[in-house]
mmCIF file with all atom_site columns, C-alpha atoms in Angstrom:
data_model
loop_
_atom_site.group_PDB
_atom_site.id
_atom_site.type_symbol
_atom_site.label_atom_id
_atom_site.label_alt_id
_atom_site.label_comp_id
_atom_site.label_asym_id
_atom_site.label_entity_id
_atom_site.label_seq_id
_atom_site.pdbx_PDB_ins_code
_atom_site.Cartn_x
_atom_site.Cartn_y
_atom_site.Cartn_z
_atom_site.occupancy
_atom_site.B_iso_or_equiv
_atom_site.pdbx_formal_charge
_atom_site.auth_seq_id
_atom_site.auth_comp_id
_atom_site.auth_asym_id
_atom_site.auth_atom_id
_atom_site.pdbx_PDB_model_num
ATOM 1  C CA . MET A 1 1  ? -12.869 -64.546 54.588 1.00 0.00 ? 1  MET A CA 1
ATOM 2  C CA . GLU A 1 2  ? -10.911 -63.023 57.645 1.00 0.00 ? 2  GLU A CA 1
ATOM 3  C CA . LYS A 1 3  ? -10.406 -59.848 55.882 1.00 0.00 ? 3  LYS A CA 1
ATOM 4  C CA . LEU A 1 4  ? -14.088 -59.541 55.132 1.00 0.00 ? 4  LEU A CA 1
ATOM 5  C CA . THR A 1 5  ? -14.617 -60.612 58.711 1.00 0.00 ? 5  THR A CA 1
ATOM 6  C CA . LEU A 1 6  ? -12.588 -57.300 60.324 1.00 0.00 ? 6  LEU A CA 1
ATOM 7  C CA . VAL A 1 7  ? -14.152 -54.826 57.596 1.00 0.00 ? 7  VAL A CA 1
ATOM 8  C CA . VAL A 1 8  ? -17.429 -55.637 59.351 1.00 0.00 ? 8  VAL A CA 1
ATOM 9  C CA . ALA A 1 9  ? -16.312 -55.239 62.942 1.00 0.00 ? 9  ALA A CA 1
ATOM 10 C CA . PHE A 1 10 ? -14.316 -52.048 61.298 1.00 0.00 ? 10 PHE A CA 1
ATOM 11 C CA . LEU A 1 11 ? -18.078 -50.617 60.152 1.00 0.00 ? 11 LEU A CA 1
ATOM 12 C CA . LEU A 1 12 ? -19.954 -52.041 63.494 1.00 0.00 ? 12 LEU A CA 1
ATOM 13 C CA . LEU A 1 13 ? -17.307 -50.350 65.571 1.00 0.00 ? 13 LEU A CA 1
ATOM 14 C CA . SER A 1 14 ? -17.047 -47.565 63.917 1.00 0.00 ? 14 SER A CA 1
ATOM 15 C CA . SER A 1 15 ? -20.804 -46.576 63.506 1.00 0.00 ? 15 SER A CA 1
ATOM 16 C CA . ILE A 1 16 ? -21.012 -46.525 66.811 1.00 0.00 ? 16 ILE A CA 1
ATOM 17 C CA . TYR A 1 17 ? -18.763 -44.171 66.961 1.00 0.00 ? 17 TYR A CA 1
ATOM 18 C CA . ILE A 1 18 ? -19.970 -41.771 64.344 1.00 0.00 ? 18 ILE A CA 1
ATOM 19 C CA . GLN A 1 19 ? -23.437 -42.076 65.492 1.00 0.00 ? 19 GLN A CA 1
ATOM 20 C CA . PRO A 1 20 ? -23.110 -39.809 68.313 1.00 0.00 ? 20 PRO A CA 1
ATOM 21 C CA . LEU A 1 21 ? -21.582 -37.829 66.768 1.00 0.00 ? 21 LEU A CA 1
ATOM 22 C CA . THR A 1 22 ? -24.153 -36.754 64.406 1.00 0.00 ? 22 THR A CA 1
ATOM 23 C CA . ALA A 1 23 ? -26.511 -36.674 66.260 1.00 0.00 ? 23 ALA A CA 1
ATOM 24 C CA . GLN A 1 24 ? -25.656 -33.397 67.990 1.00 0.00 ? 24 GLN A CA 1
ATOM 25 C CA . SER A 1 25 ? -27.128 -30.138 67.135 1.00 0.00 ? 25 SER A CA 1
ATOM 26 C CA . ILE A 1 26 ? -26.384 -27.344 65.421 1.00 0.00 ? 26 ILE A CA 1
ATOM 27 C CA . CYS A 1 27 ? -27.534 -25.266 68.273 1.00 0.00 ? 27 CYS A CA 1
ATOM 28 C CA . PRO A 1 28 ? -25.290 -24.558 71.048 1.00 0.00 ? 28 PRO A CA 1
ATOM 29 C CA . GLY A 1 29 ? -26.646 -25.209 74.424 1.00 0.00 ? 29 GLY A CA 1
ATOM 30 C CA . VAL A 1 30 ? -29.106 -27.321 72.984 1.00 0.00 ? 30 VAL A CA 1
ATOM 31 C CA . LYS A 1 31 ? -29.379 -30.950 73.712 1.00 0.00 ? 31 LYS A CA 1
ATOM 32 C CA . LYS A 1 32 ? -32.741 -31.914 72.520 1.00 0.00 ? 32 LYS A CA 1
ATOM 33 C CA . ASP A 1 33 ? -33.384 -30.643 69.052 1.00 0.00 ? 33 ASP A CA 1
ATOM 34 C CA . THR A 1 34 ? -36.461 -32.803 68.335 1.00 0.00 ? 34 THR A CA 1
ATOM 35 C CA . TRP A 1 35 ? -39.503 -33.843 70.370 1.00 0.00 ? 35 TRP A CA 1
ATOM 36 C CA . PRO A 1 36 ? -41.518 -36.506 68.235 1.00 0.00 ? 36 PRO A CA 1
ATOM 37 C CA . GLU A 1 37 ? -43.156 -38.162 71.119 1.00 0.00 ? 37 GLU A CA 1
ATOM 38 C CA . LEU A 1 38 ? -45.344 -34.601 70.732 1.00 0.00 ? 38 LEU A CA 1
ATOM 39 C CA . LEU A 1 39 ? -47.055 -35.750 68.541 1.00 0.00 ? 39 LEU A CA 1
ATOM 40 C CA . GLY A 1 40 ? -50.786 -35.576 68.687 1.00 0.00 ? 40 GLY A CA 1
ATOM 41 C CA . VAL A 1 41 ? -50.487 -33.832 71.799 1.00 0.00 ? 41 VAL A CA 1
ATOM 42 C CA . PRO A 1 42 ? -52.560 -30.261 72.908 1.00 0.00 ? 42 PRO A CA 1
ATOM 43 C CA . ALA A 1 43 ? -50.296 -27.359 71.643 1.00 0.00 ? 43 ALA A CA 1
ATOM 44 C CA . LYS A 1 44 ? -50.063 -25.622 75.514 1.00 0.00 ? 44 LYS A CA 1
ATOM 45 C CA . LEU A 1 45 ? -48.531 -29.068 76.797 1.00 0.00 ? 45 LEU A CA 1
ATOM 46 C CA . ALA A 1 46 ? -46.166 -29.347 74.546 1.00 0.00 ? 46 ALA A CA 1
ATOM 47 C CA . LYS A 1 47 ? -45.008 -26.014 74.989 1.00 0.00 ? 47 LYS A CA 1
ATOM 48 C CA . ARG A 1 48 ? -45.121 -26.756 78.544 1.00 0.00 ? 48 ARG A CA 1
ATOM 49 C CA . ILE A 1 49 ? -42.794 -29.529 78.479 1.00 0.00 ? 49 ILE A CA 1
ATOM 50 C CA . ILE A 1 50 ? -40.420 -28.362 75.576 1.00 0.00 ? 50 ILE A CA 1
ATOM 51 C CA . GLN A 1 51 ? -39.935 -25.179 78.133 1.00 0.00 ? 51 GLN A CA 1
ATOM 52 C CA . LYS A 1 52 ? -39.421 -27.716 80.763 1.00 0.00 ? 52 LYS A CA 1
ATOM 53 C CA . GLU A 1 53 ? -36.681 -29.417 78.818 1.00 0.00 ? 53 GLU A CA 1
ATOM 54 C CA . ASN A 1 54 ? -34.788 -26.636 77.843 1.00 0.00 ? 54 ASN A CA 1
ATOM 55 C CA . ARG A 1 55 ? -35.018 -22.835 79.145 1.00 0.00 ? 55 ARG A CA 1
ATOM 56 C CA . ARG A 1 56 ? -33.334 -21.330 76.515 1.00 0.00 ? 56 ARG A CA 1
ATOM 57 C CA . LEU A 1 57 ? -36.200 -22.229 73.717 1.00 0.00 ? 57 LEU A CA 1
ATOM 58 C CA . THR A 1 58 ? -38.242 -19.062 74.492 1.00 0.00 ? 58 THR A CA 1
ATOM 59 C CA . ASN A 1 59 ? -39.808 -18.613 71.154 1.00 0.00 ? 59 ASN A CA 1
ATOM 60 C CA . ILE A 1 60 ? -42.890 -21.226 70.675 1.00 0.00 ? 60 ILE A CA 1
ATOM 61 C CA . PRO A 1 61 ? -45.491 -20.316 68.299 1.00 0.00 ? 61 PRO A CA 1
ATOM 62 C CA . ASN A 1 62 ? -48.361 -22.044 67.452 1.00 0.00 ? 62 ASN A CA 1
ATOM 63 C CA . VAL A 1 63 ? -48.318 -22.133 63.630 1.00 0.00 ? 63 VAL A CA 1
ATOM 64 C CA . LEU A 1 64 ? -51.507 -23.562 61.413 1.00 0.00 ? 64 LEU A CA 1
ATOM 65 C CA . ASN A 1 65 ? -50.160 -26.781 59.590 1.00 0.00 ? 65 ASN A CA 1
ATOM 66 C CA . GLY A 1 66 ? -49.866 -25.573 55.705 1.00 0.00 ? 66 GLY A CA 1
ATOM 67 C CA . SER A 1 67 ? -49.259 -21.782 56.462 1.00 0.00 ? 67 SER A CA 1
ATOM 68 C CA . PRO A 1 68 ? -45.723 -20.356 55.086 1.00 0.00 ? 68 PRO A CA 1
ATOM 69 C CA . VAL A 1 69 ? -43.192 -19.756 57.503 1.00 0.00 ? 69 VAL A CA 1
ATOM 70 C CA . THR A 1 70 ? -39.655 -17.901 57.104 1.00 0.00 ? 70 THR A CA 1
ATOM 71 C CA . LYS A 1 71 ? -36.676 -20.427 57.038 1.00 0.00 ? 71 LYS A CA 1
ATOM 72 C CA . ASP A 1 72 ? -34.081 -19.099 58.906 1.00 0.00 ? 72 ASP A CA 1
ATOM 73 C CA . LEU A 1 73 ? -32.922 -20.779 61.355 1.00 0.00 ? 73 LEU A CA 1
ATOM 74 C CA . ARG A 1 74 ? -33.544 -19.645 65.080 1.00 0.00 ? 74 ARG A CA 1
ATOM 75 C CA . CYS A 1 75 ? -31.818 -21.440 67.967 1.00 0.00 ? 75 CYS A CA 1
ATOM 76 C CA . ASN A 1 76 ? -33.892 -20.141 70.875 1.00 0.00 ? 76 ASN A CA 1
ATOM 77 C CA . ARG A 1 77 ? -37.664 -21.490 68.217 1.00 0.00 ? 77 ARG A CA 1
ATOM 78 C CA . VAL A 1 78 ? -39.203 -24.698 68.527 1.00 0.00 ? 78 VAL A CA 1
ATOM 79 C CA . ARG A 1 79 ? -42.717 -24.296 66.165 1.00 0.00 ? 79 ARG A CA 1
ATOM 80 C CA . LEU A 1 80 ? -45.704 -26.435 66.912 1.00 0.00 ? 80 LEU A CA 1
ATOM 81 C CA . PHE A 1 81 ? -47.553 -26.679 63.644 1.00 0.00 ? 81 PHE A CA 1
ATOM 82 C CA . VAL A 1 82 ? -51.118 -27.606 65.251 1.00 0.00 ? 82 VAL A CA 1
ATOM 83 C CA . ASN A 1 83 ? -54.361 -28.314 63.286 1.00 0.00 ? 83 ASN A CA 1
ATOM 84 C CA . VAL A 1 84 ? -57.733 -26.705 64.022 1.00 0.00 ? 84 VAL A CA 1
ATOM 85 C CA . LEU A 1 85 ? -58.007 -28.346 66.790 1.00 0.00 ? 85 LEU A CA 1
ATOM 86 C CA . ASP A 1 86 ? -54.492 -26.904 68.166 1.00 0.00 ? 86 ASP A CA 1
ATOM 87 C CA . TYR A 1 87 ? -53.133 -30.254 68.242 1.00 0.00 ? 87 TYR A CA 1
ATOM 88 C CA . VAL A 1 88 ? -49.232 -31.177 66.943 1.00 0.00 ? 88 VAL A CA 1
ATOM 89 C CA . VAL A 1 89 ? -49.345 -32.394 63.858 1.00 0.00 ? 89 VAL A CA 1
ATOM 90 C CA . GLN A 1 90 ? -45.693 -32.628 62.880 1.00 0.00 ? 90 GLN A CA 1
ATOM 91 C CA . THR A 1 91 ? -42.756 -33.290 65.083 1.00 0.00 ? 91 THR A CA 1
ATOM 92 C CA . PRO A 1 92 ? -41.607 -29.846 67.007 1.00 0.00 ? 92 PRO A CA 1
ATOM 93 C CA . ARG A 1 93 ? -38.312 -29.130 66.372 1.00 0.00 ? 93 ARG A CA 1
ATOM 94 C CA . VAL A 1 94 ? -35.609 -26.277 66.792 1.00 0.00 ? 94 VAL A CA 1
ATOM 95 C CA . GLY A 1 95 ? -35.060 -23.770 64.155 1.00 0.00 ? 95 GLY A CA 1
#
């Protein structure tokens, strides 16, 4: 029973240290790479919020939801997938 307690304690402690390492963005200088709080927000407001939080994100296009997009990764881009009313319908993310 003591070994089981030690293993559980180890797993809990290791998860505290591993999670921050995996939560980092792959783009240098970008601390936040997703904005789930912007779902349902008008695209103009979402764009201003993203630019205010990180000036390096200079390419923030509006893309109609369902439109084809390239799969390339760009650290200065956040696509805003919007509906016909120009409201954000997918979580904005760097790339």
